[in-house]
PDB file of C-alpha atoms in Angstrom:
ATOM      1  CA  MET A  22     -61.418   2.894  -6.403  1.00 48.00           C
ATOM      2  CA  ALA A  23     -60.397  -0.458  -4.975  1.00 42.00           C
ATOM      3  CA  ILE A  24     -60.772   0.857  -1.463  1.00 45.00           C
ATOM      4  CA  VAL A  25     -64.252   2.220  -2.264  1.00 45.00           C
ATOM      5  CA  ALA A  26     -65.383  -1.029  -3.879  1.00 45.00           C
ATOM      6  CA  PHE A  27     -64.264  -3.242  -1.063  1.00 45.00           C
ATOM      7  CA  GLY A  28     -65.548  -0.709   1.435  1.00 47.00           C
ATOM      8  CA  PHE A  29     -69.026  -1.312   0.074  1.00 43.00           C
ATOM      9  CA  VAL A  30     -68.525  -5.042   0.476  1.00 45.00           C
ATOM     10  CA  PHE A  31     -67.823  -4.719   4.171  1.00 42.00           C
ATOM     11  CA  PHE A  32     -70.380  -1.908   4.642  1.00 41.00           C
ATOM     12  CA  PHE A  33     -73.177  -4.186   3.453  1.00 41.00           C
ATOM     13  CA  ASN A  34     -71.973  -7.071   5.617  1.00 45.00           C
ATOM     14  CA  LEU A  35     -70.874  -9.059   2.576  1.00 44.00           C
ATOM     15  CA  GLU A  36     -74.458  -9.132   1.245  1.00 48.00           C
ATOM     16  CA  TYR A  37     -73.858  -9.162  -2.488  1.00 45.00           C
ATOM     17  CA  GLN A  38     -77.470  -8.407  -3.475  1.00 49.00           C
ATOM     18  CA  GLN A  39     -77.700  -5.245  -1.353  1.00 49.00           C
ATOM     19  CA  MET A  40     -74.527  -3.713  -2.836  1.00 48.00           C
ATOM     20  CA  PRO A  41     -74.807  -0.900  -5.441  1.00 50.00           C
ATOM     21  CA  MET A  42     -74.782  -2.041  -9.085  1.00 50.00           C
ATOM     22  CA  LEU A  43     -71.499  -0.250  -9.804  1.00 46.00           C
ATOM     23  CA  THR A  44     -69.655  -2.361  -7.274  1.00 48.00           C
ATOM     24  CA  LYS A  45     -71.132  -5.563  -8.764  1.00 50.00           C
ATOM     25  CA  SER A  46     -69.549  -4.916 -12.162  1.00 58.00           C
ATOM     26  CA  PRO A  47     -66.924  -7.562 -13.055  1.00 62.00           C
ATOM     27  CA  SER A  48     -64.726  -4.930 -14.663  1.00 62.00           C
ATOM     28  CA  ILE A  49     -64.773  -2.854 -11.472  1.00 59.00           C
ATOM     29  CA  ILE A  50     -63.943  -5.909  -9.389  1.00 60.00           C
ATOM     30  CA  LEU A  51     -61.126  -6.859 -11.805  1.00 63.00           C
ATOM     31  CA  VAL A  52     -59.670  -3.362 -11.731  1.00 63.00           C
ATOM     32  CA  SER A  53     -59.893  -3.343  -7.946  1.00 64.00           C
ATOM     33  CA  VAL A  54     -58.084  -6.667  -7.715  1.00 64.00           C
ATOM     34  CA  LEU A  55     -55.396  -5.443 -10.143  1.00 71.00           C
ATOM     35  CA  LEU A  56     -54.948  -2.268  -8.129  1.00 72.00           C
ATOM     36  CA  ILE A  57     -54.491  -4.280  -4.970  1.00 74.00           C
ATOM     37  CA  ILE A  58     -51.890  -6.447  -6.714  1.00 77.00           C
ATOM     38  CA  VAL A  59     -50.090  -3.341  -8.001  1.00 73.00           C
ATOM     39  CA  LEU A  60     -50.094  -1.737  -4.553  1.00 75.00           C
ATOM     40  CA  ALA A  61     -48.821  -4.920  -2.923  1.00 76.00           C
ATOM     41  CA  SER A  62     -46.128  -5.317  -5.572  1.00 77.00           C
ATOM     42  CA  GLY A  63     -45.130  -1.671  -5.217  1.00 75.00           C
ATOM     43  CA  PHE A  64     -44.792  -2.074  -1.474  1.00 75.00           C
ATOM     44  CA  LYS A  65     -42.672  -5.189  -1.943  1.00 78.00           C
ATOM     45  CA  ILE A  66     -40.448  -3.418  -4.458  1.00 81.00           C
ATOM     46  CA  LEU A  67     -39.966  -0.470  -2.110  1.00 79.00           C
ATOM     47  CA  LYS A  68     -39.104  -2.852   0.716  1.00 75.00           C
ATOM     48  CA  HIS A  69     -36.611  -4.700  -1.485  1.00 75.00           C
ATOM     49  CA  SER A  70     -35.101  -1.405  -2.620  1.00 74.00           C
ATOM     50  CA  TYR A  71     -34.679  -0.259   0.969  1.00 73.00           C
ATOM     51  CA  LEU A  72     -33.041  -3.552   1.976  1.00 76.00           C
ATOM     52  CA  SER A  73     -30.713  -3.371  -1.056  1.00 74.00           C
ATOM     53  CA  SER A  74     -29.740   0.172  -0.106  1.00 74.00           C
ATOM     54  CA  GLU A  75     -28.923  -0.969   3.423  1.00 73.00           C
ATOM     55  CA  GLU A  76     -26.858  -3.867   2.055  1.00 74.00           C
ATOM     56  CA  LYS A  77     -24.910  -1.488  -0.190  1.00 75.00           C
ATOM     57  CA  LYS A  78     -24.183   0.777   2.787  1.00 75.00           C
ATOM     58  CA  ALA A  79     -23.000  -2.223   4.806  1.00 71.00           C
ATOM     59  CA  LEU A  80     -20.740  -3.381   1.948  1.00 71.00           C
ATOM     60  CA  LYS A  81     -19.332   0.135   1.558  1.00 71.00           C
ATOM     61  CA  ASN A  82     -18.566   0.351   5.278  1.00 68.00           C
ATOM     62  CA  LYS A  83     -16.951  -3.091   5.146  1.00 70.00           C
ATOM     63  CA  PHE A  84     -14.818  -2.002   2.175  1.00 65.00           C
ATOM     64  CA  LEU A  85     -13.693   1.159   3.974  1.00 63.00           C
ATOM     65  CA  LEU A  86     -12.855  -0.862   7.082  1.00 63.00           C
ATOM     66  CA  THR A  87     -10.818  -3.291   4.966  1.00 66.00           C
ATOM     67  CA  GLN A  88      -8.941  -0.399   3.363  1.00 63.00           C
ATOM     68  CA  LEU A  89      -8.171   1.030   6.804  1.00 54.00           C
ATOM     69  CA  GLN A  90      -6.910  -2.330   8.032  1.00 63.00           C
ATOM     70  CA  LEU A  91      -4.677  -2.675   4.956  1.00 63.00           C
ATOM     71  CA  LYS A  92      -3.260   0.789   5.571  1.00 63.00           C
ATOM     72  CA  GLU A  93      -2.523  -0.038   9.191  1.00 58.00           C
ATOM     73  CA  GLN A  94      -0.903  -3.309   8.153  1.00 63.00           C
ATOM     74  CA  GLU A  95       1.202  -1.471   5.572  1.00 60.00           C
ATOM     75  CA  LEU A  96       2.463   0.949   8.222  1.00 59.00           C
ATOM     76  CA  ARG A  97       3.321  -1.983  10.487  1.00 59.00           C
ATOM     77  CA  PHE A  98       5.357  -3.506   7.670  1.00 58.00           C
ATOM     78  CA  LEU A  99       7.199  -0.218   7.230  1.00 57.00           C
ATOM     79  CA  LYS A 100       7.996   0.105  10.919  1.00 55.00           C
ATOM     80  CA  MET A 101       9.218  -3.487  11.013  1.00 54.00           C
ATOM     81  CA  GLN A 102      11.430  -2.752   8.015  1.00 56.00           C
ATOM     82  CA  ILE A 103      13.348   0.023   9.764  1.00 56.00           C
ATOM     83  CA  GLN A 104      16.553  -1.520  11.084  1.00 59.00           C
ATOM     84  CA  PRO A 105      17.462  -0.355  14.631  1.00 63.00           C
ATOM     85  CA  HIS A 106      21.063  -1.480  14.154  1.00 65.00           C
ATOM     86  CA  PHE A 107      21.499   1.165  11.437  1.00 70.00           C
ATOM     87  CA  LEU A 108      20.333   3.956  13.772  1.00 74.00           C
ATOM     88  CA  PHE A 109      22.523   2.771  16.646  1.00 71.00           C
ATOM     89  CA  ASN A 110      25.582   2.385  14.432  1.00 74.00           C
ATOM     90  CA  THR A 111      25.044   5.794  12.856  1.00 79.00           C
ATOM     91  CA  LEU A 112      24.650   7.466  16.252  1.00 80.00           C
ATOM     92  CA  ASN A 113      27.844   5.797  17.456  1.00 80.00           C
ATOM     93  CA  THR A 114      29.659   7.051  14.374  1.00 79.00           C
ATOM     94  CA  ILE A 115      28.380  10.583  14.931  1.00 80.00           C
ATOM     95  CA  TYR A 116      29.455  10.362  18.566  1.00 78.00           C
ATOM     96  CA  GLY A 117      32.952   9.362  17.497  1.00 81.00           C
ATOM     97  CA  LEU A 118      33.116  12.188  14.953  1.00 78.00           C
ATOM     98  CA  ALA A 119      31.920  14.681  17.554  1.00 81.00           C
ATOM     99  CA  ILE A 120      34.630  13.611  19.997  1.00 86.00           C
ATOM    100  CA  GLN A 121      37.245  13.989  17.274  1.00 82.00           C
ATOM    101  CA  LYS A 122      35.649  17.298  16.247  1.00 78.00           C
ATOM    102  CA  LYS A 123      35.450  16.223  12.619  1.00 79.00           C
ATOM    103  CA  GLU A 124      34.066  18.770  10.163  1.00 81.00           C
ATOM    104  CA  ASN A 125      31.577  16.334   8.644  1.00 79.00           C
ATOM    105  CA  ALA A 126      29.803  15.612  11.983  1.00 82.00           C
ATOM    106  CA  PRO A 127      27.161  18.380  11.513  1.00 84.00           C
ATOM    107  CA  GLU A 128      26.474  17.176   7.962  1.00 85.00           C
ATOM    108  CA  MET A 129      25.964  13.638   9.202  1.00 85.00           C
ATOM    109  CA  ILE A 130      23.598  14.826  11.938  1.00 86.00           C
ATOM    110  CA  LEU A 131      21.568  16.768   9.350  1.00 86.00           C
ATOM    111  CA  LYS A 132      21.292  13.764   7.030  1.00 87.00           C
ATOM    112  CA  LEU A 133      20.221  11.516   9.888  1.00 85.00           C
ATOM    113  CA  SER A 134      17.635  14.122  10.938  1.00 85.00           C
ATOM    114  CA  ASN A 135      16.235  14.247   7.400  1.00 85.00           C
ATOM    115  CA  LEU A 136      16.172  10.468   7.275  1.00 83.00           C
ATOM    116  CA  LEU A 137      14.280  10.154  10.550  1.00 81.00           C
ATOM    117  CA  ASP A 138      11.810  12.849   9.504  1.00 82.00           C
ATOM    118  CA  TYR A 139      11.086  10.902   6.329  1.00 81.00           C
ATOM    119  CA  ILE A 140      10.733   7.608   8.173  1.00 76.00           C
ATOM    120  CA  LEU A 141       8.535   8.907  10.995  1.00 75.00           C
ATOM    121  CA  TYR A 142       6.256  11.365   9.201  1.00 76.00           C
ATOM    122  CA  GLN A 143       6.311  10.956   5.428  1.00 74.00           C
ATOM    123  CA  VAL A 144       5.394   7.251   5.475  1.00 71.00           C
ATOM    124  CA  GLU A 145       1.856   8.143   6.541  1.00 72.00           C
ATOM    125  CA  LYS A 146       1.269   9.729   3.142  1.00 80.00           C
ATOM    126  CA  PRO A 147      -0.194   7.425   0.467  1.00 82.00           C
ATOM    127  CA  LYS A 148       2.182   8.796  -2.182  1.00 89.00           C
ATOM    128  CA  VAL A 149       5.382  10.855  -2.336  1.00 89.00           C
ATOM    129  CA  PHE A 150       7.264  12.385  -5.234  1.00 92.00           C
ATOM    130  CA  LEU A 151       9.944  10.152  -6.689  1.00 93.00           C
ATOM    131  CA  GLU A 152      12.532  12.917  -6.265  1.00 91.00           C
ATOM    132  CA  HIS A 153      11.910  12.845  -2.483  1.00 89.00           C
ATOM    133  CA  GLU A 154      12.399   9.087  -2.388  1.00 91.00           C
ATOM    134  CA  ILE A 155      15.668   9.517  -4.293  1.00 93.00           C
ATOM    135  CA  LEU A 156      16.896  12.146  -1.820  1.00 90.00           C
ATOM    136  CA  HIS A 157      16.033   9.746   0.971  1.00 87.00           C
ATOM    137  CA  LEU A 158      18.096   7.031  -0.718  1.00 92.00           C
ATOM    138  CA  GLU A 159      21.049   9.372  -1.209  1.00 93.00           C
ATOM    139  CA  ASP A 160      21.000  10.467   2.457  1.00 90.00           C
ATOM    140  CA  TYR A 161      20.952   6.843   3.546  1.00 90.00           C
ATOM    141  CA  ILE A 162      23.854   5.932   1.264  1.00 92.00           C
ATOM    142  CA  ALA A 163      25.848   8.979   2.413  1.00 90.00           C
ATOM    143  CA  LEU A 164      25.437   7.946   6.052  1.00 88.00           C
ATOM    144  CA  GLU A 165      26.556   4.410   5.290  1.00 88.00           C
ATOM    145  CA  LYS A 166      29.608   5.725   3.421  1.00 88.00           C
ATOM    146  CA  MET A 167      30.622   7.707   6.500  1.00 83.00           C
ATOM    147  CA  ARG A 168      30.336   4.567   8.614  1.00 81.00           C
ATOM    148  CA  PHE A 169      32.134   2.166   6.287  1.00 84.00           C
ATOM    149  CA  HIS A 170      34.874   4.599   5.222  1.00 80.00           C
ATOM    150  CA  ASP A 171      37.219   2.855   2.747  1.00 86.00           C
ATOM    151  CA  THR A 172      35.555  -0.562   2.962  1.00 90.00           C
ATOM    152  CA  LEU A 173      32.528   0.477   0.896  1.00 92.00           C
ATOM    153  CA  GLN A 174      32.051   1.029  -2.815  1.00 93.00           C
ATOM    154  CA  VAL A 175      28.619   2.216  -3.960  1.00 95.00           C
ATOM    155  CA  ASN A 176      27.586   3.066  -7.517  1.00 95.00           C
ATOM    156  CA  PHE A 177      24.140   4.678  -7.809  1.00 96.00           C
ATOM    157  CA  THR A 178      23.033   5.396 -11.374  1.00 96.00           C
ATOM    158  CA  LYS A 179      19.766   7.086 -12.285  1.00 95.00           C
ATOM    159  CA  ILE A 180      17.968   7.536 -15.601  1.00 95.00           C
ATOM    160  CA  ILE A 181      14.792   9.480 -14.873  1.00 93.00           C
ATOM    161  CA  GLU A 182      12.463  10.659 -17.609  1.00 90.00           C
ATOM    162  CA  ASN A 183      10.010  12.217 -15.170  1.00 82.00           C
ATOM    163  CA  ASP A 184      10.935  12.707 -11.497  1.00 71.00           C
ATOM    164  CA  LYS A 185       7.550  14.312 -10.741  1.00 80.00           C
ATOM    165  CA  ILE A 186       5.782  10.975 -10.670  1.00 90.00           C
ATOM    166  CA  GLN A 187       4.553   9.714  -7.317  1.00 93.00           C
ATOM    167  CA  ILE A 188       5.159   6.362  -5.658  1.00 92.00           C
ATOM    168  CA  SER A 189       4.447   4.819  -2.282  1.00 87.00           C
ATOM    169  CA  PRO A 190       6.847   6.100   0.417  1.00 85.00           C
ATOM    170  CA  MET A 191       9.847   3.996   1.410  1.00 84.00           C
ATOM    171  CA  LEU A 192       9.283   1.719  -1.535  1.00 88.00           C
ATOM    172  CA  LEU A 193      12.933   1.442  -2.577  1.00 92.00           C
ATOM    173  CA  ILE A 194      14.932   1.971   0.611  1.00 88.00           C
ATOM    174  CA  PRO A 195      14.271  -1.526   2.080  1.00 87.00           C
ATOM    175  CA  PHE A 196      16.151  -3.134  -0.826  1.00 92.00           C
ATOM    176  CA  VAL A 197      19.116  -0.799  -0.368  1.00 92.00           C
ATOM    177  CA  GLU A 198      19.096  -1.319   3.392  1.00 87.00           C
ATOM    178  CA  ASN A 199      18.994  -5.071   2.832  1.00 88.00           C
ATOM    179  CA  SER A 200      22.126  -4.870   0.652  1.00 91.00           C
ATOM    180  CA  PHE A 201      24.063  -3.130   3.442  1.00 89.00           C
ATOM    181  CA  LYS A 202      22.767  -5.447   6.149  1.00 85.00           C
ATOM    182  CA  HIS A 203      23.458  -8.726   4.356  1.00 84.00           C
ATOM    183  CA  GLY A 204      26.296  -7.648   2.062  1.00 87.00           C
ATOM    184  CA  VAL A 205      29.640  -9.307   2.679  1.00 88.00           C
ATOM    185  CA  LEU A 206      33.086  -7.780   2.293  1.00 88.00           C
ATOM    186  CA  MET A 207      34.975  -9.432  -0.531  1.00 86.00           C
ATOM    187  CA  ASP A 208      38.691  -8.584  -0.548  1.00 84.00           C
ATOM    188  CA  ASP A 209      38.005  -6.111   2.275  1.00 87.00           C
ATOM    189  CA  LEU A 210      35.402  -4.270   0.208  1.00 90.00           C
ATOM    190  CA  LEU A 211      31.594  -4.256   0.217  1.00 92.00           C
ATOM    191  CA  LYS A 212      30.447  -3.572  -3.320  1.00 93.00           C
ATOM    192  CA  ILE A 213      26.928  -2.313  -4.005  1.00 96.00           C
ATOM    193  CA  ARG A 214      25.460  -1.306  -7.339  1.00 96.00           C
ATOM    194  CA  ILE A 215      22.121   0.482  -7.538  1.00 98.00           C
ATOM    195  CA  ASN A 216      20.327   1.358 -10.743  1.00 97.00           C
ATOM    196  CA  LEU A 217      17.081   3.277 -11.054  1.00 97.00           C
ATOM    197  CA  GLN A 218      15.392   3.826 -14.393  1.00 96.00           C
ATOM    198  CA  VAL A 219      11.990   5.450 -14.741  1.00 95.00           C
ATOM    199  CA  THR A 220      10.047   5.813 -17.976  1.00 93.00           C
ATOM    200  CA  ILE A 221       6.623   7.335 -18.421  1.00 88.00           C
ATOM    201  CA  THR A 222       4.888   4.054 -17.601  1.00 90.00           C
ATOM    202  CA  LYS A 223       7.419   1.883 -15.735  1.00 94.00           C
ATOM    203  CA  LEU A 224       9.914   1.911 -12.908  1.00 96.00           C
ATOM    204  CA  PHE A 225      12.955  -0.394 -13.014  1.00 97.00           C
ATOM    205  CA  PHE A 226      15.063  -0.793  -9.897  1.00 98.00           C
ATOM    206  CA  THR A 227      18.006  -3.136  -9.361  1.00 97.00           C
ATOM    207  CA  VAL A 228      20.323  -3.592  -6.388  1.00 97.00           C
ATOM    208  CA  GLU A 229      23.411  -5.824  -6.393  1.00 95.00           C
ATOM    209  CA  ASN A 230      25.758  -6.506  -3.498  1.00 94.00           C
ATOM    210  CA  SER A 231      28.709  -8.788  -2.818  1.00 91.00           C
ATOM    211  CA  PHE A 232      27.415 -11.864  -1.116  1.00 85.00           C
ATOM    212  CA  ASN A 233      28.472 -15.120   0.493  1.00 81.00           C
ATOM    213  CA  LYS A 234      25.670 -17.640   0.840  1.00 74.00           C
ATOM    214  CA  GLU A 235      27.493 -19.643   3.509  1.00 71.00           C
ATOM    215  CA  LYS A 236      27.859 -16.579   5.743  1.00 63.00           C
ATOM    216  CA  THR A 237      24.445 -15.043   5.160  1.00 60.00           C
ATOM    217  CA  ASN A 238      20.998 -16.298   6.122  1.00 56.00           C
ATOM    218  CA  LEU A 239      18.313 -14.344   4.314  1.00 53.00           C
ATOM    219  CA  GLN A 240      15.567 -16.903   4.775  1.00 48.00           C
ATOM    220  CA  GLY A 241      15.300 -16.348   8.522  1.00 43.00           C
ATOM    221  CA  GLY A 242      14.714 -12.620   8.339  1.00 48.00           C
ATOM    222  CA  ILE A 243      11.436 -10.746   7.967  1.00 53.00           C
ATOM    223  CA  GLY A 244      12.738  -8.000   5.689  1.00 68.00           C
ATOM    224  CA  LEU A 245      12.229  -9.515   2.246  1.00 77.00           C
ATOM    225  CA  LYS A 246       8.967 -11.173   3.312  1.00 78.00           C
ATOM    226  CA  ASN A 247       7.567  -7.817   4.402  1.00 78.00           C
ATOM    227  CA  ILE A 248       8.704  -6.198   1.161  1.00 84.00           C
ATOM    228  CA  LYS A 249       6.882  -8.837  -0.889  1.00 87.00           C
ATOM    229  CA  LYS A 250       3.683  -8.478   1.160  1.00 82.00           C
ATOM    230  CA  ARG A 251       3.760  -4.717   0.859  1.00 83.00           C
ATOM    231  CA  LEU A 252       4.230  -4.860  -2.904  1.00 89.00           C
ATOM    232  CA  GLN A 253       1.256  -7.213  -3.135  1.00 87.00           C
ATOM    233  CA  MET A 254      -0.884  -4.681  -1.264  1.00 83.00           C
ATOM    234  CA  LEU A 255       0.332  -1.577  -3.081  1.00 86.00           C
ATOM    235  CA  TYR A 256       0.775  -2.840  -6.635  1.00 92.00           C
ATOM    236  CA  PRO A 257      -1.290  -6.011  -7.104  1.00 89.00           C
ATOM    237  CA  GLN A 258      -0.782  -7.453 -10.597  1.00 92.00           C
ATOM    238  CA  LYS A 259       1.363  -4.415 -11.426  1.00 95.00           C
ATOM    239  CA  HIS A 260       4.807  -5.457 -10.247  1.00 96.00           C
ATOM    240  CA  HIS A 261       7.424  -8.116 -10.773  1.00 96.00           C
ATOM    241  CA  LEU A 262      10.128  -8.890  -8.214  1.00 96.00           C
ATOM    242  CA  GLU A 263      12.995 -11.238  -8.977  1.00 95.00           C
ATOM    243  CA  ILE A 264      15.679 -12.233  -6.456  1.00 93.00           C
ATOM    244  CA  THR A 265      18.779 -14.108  -7.597  1.00 92.00           C
ATOM    245  CA  GLU A 266      22.019 -15.356  -6.054  1.00 89.00           C
ATOM    246  CA  LYS A 267      24.863 -15.978  -8.473  1.00 85.00           C
ATOM    247  CA  GLU A 268      28.652 -15.953  -8.276  1.00 80.00           C
ATOM    248  CA  ASN A 269      28.854 -14.197  -4.913  1.00 86.00           C
ATOM    249  CA  ILE A 270      26.355 -11.582  -6.100  1.00 91.00           C
ATOM    250  CA  PHE A 271      22.948 -11.059  -4.508  1.00 93.00           C
ATOM    251  CA  LYS A 272      20.614  -9.204  -6.873  1.00 94.00           C
ATOM    252  CA  ILE A 273      17.066  -7.921  -6.747  1.00 95.00           C
ATOM    253  CA  GLN A 274      15.190  -6.703  -9.810  1.00 97.00           C
ATOM    254  CA  LEU A 275      11.958  -4.791  -9.362  1.00 97.00           C
ATOM    255  CA  GLU A 276       9.638  -3.651 -12.130  1.00 97.00           C
ATOM    256  CA  ILE A 277       6.498  -1.606 -11.427  1.00 96.00           C
ATOM    257  CA  LEU A 278       3.785  -0.392 -13.769  1.00 93.00           C
ATOM    258  CA  LEU A 279       3.054   3.218 -12.887  1.00 87.00           C
TER     259      LEU A 279
END
């Protein structure tokens, strides 16, 4: 109607008197003006809606890119956490056992193979079953026991209400590895105590090792810093990490809301 009305205006060269009576009606003119306003507003709304949709797509792509970058950073932290000295020392031990033709050499090779498989391939998964992480811990401890022989005492206690829960891969091993790397022999013995307790909603993990502050420099390493950063990424506002040094004992206490 608006188009017809204004078409008459231009058809009659803007001569108001020559225009048909219908198009001179104030109500018709008012309706035409309102229709034009509605059409213009509708077009503006559609344009705004389209721009908002494009902004949402851009924000979504930015979010996905951020998630990808965080995942890549997490994997870098994991790779940095793997200690080459442990692999070299273990291989040297296996070499010595092989030369002596010890019966436990094949078992040690198998455990190291399982450990490397976990480190190289399983870490790419967002989550793993807790029971797999525990097996990984036990293989690591077994390898260290073979290396240290009679100079190592490890107590690993577990209270698990549900071992089918899932956690981020290699979440616990860095703390255990840190205890072997920085632990100090006291009276010719490295003592390490590990406790894992898992309820329906929480995970409690503690690691204690004999320690001498004068002989150990933990501040210069990247291990604990990487662990803290990774926990911040994986469990923001859902974890508590406490590190204490007391009476020749270095202790970490980790609590995670599952």
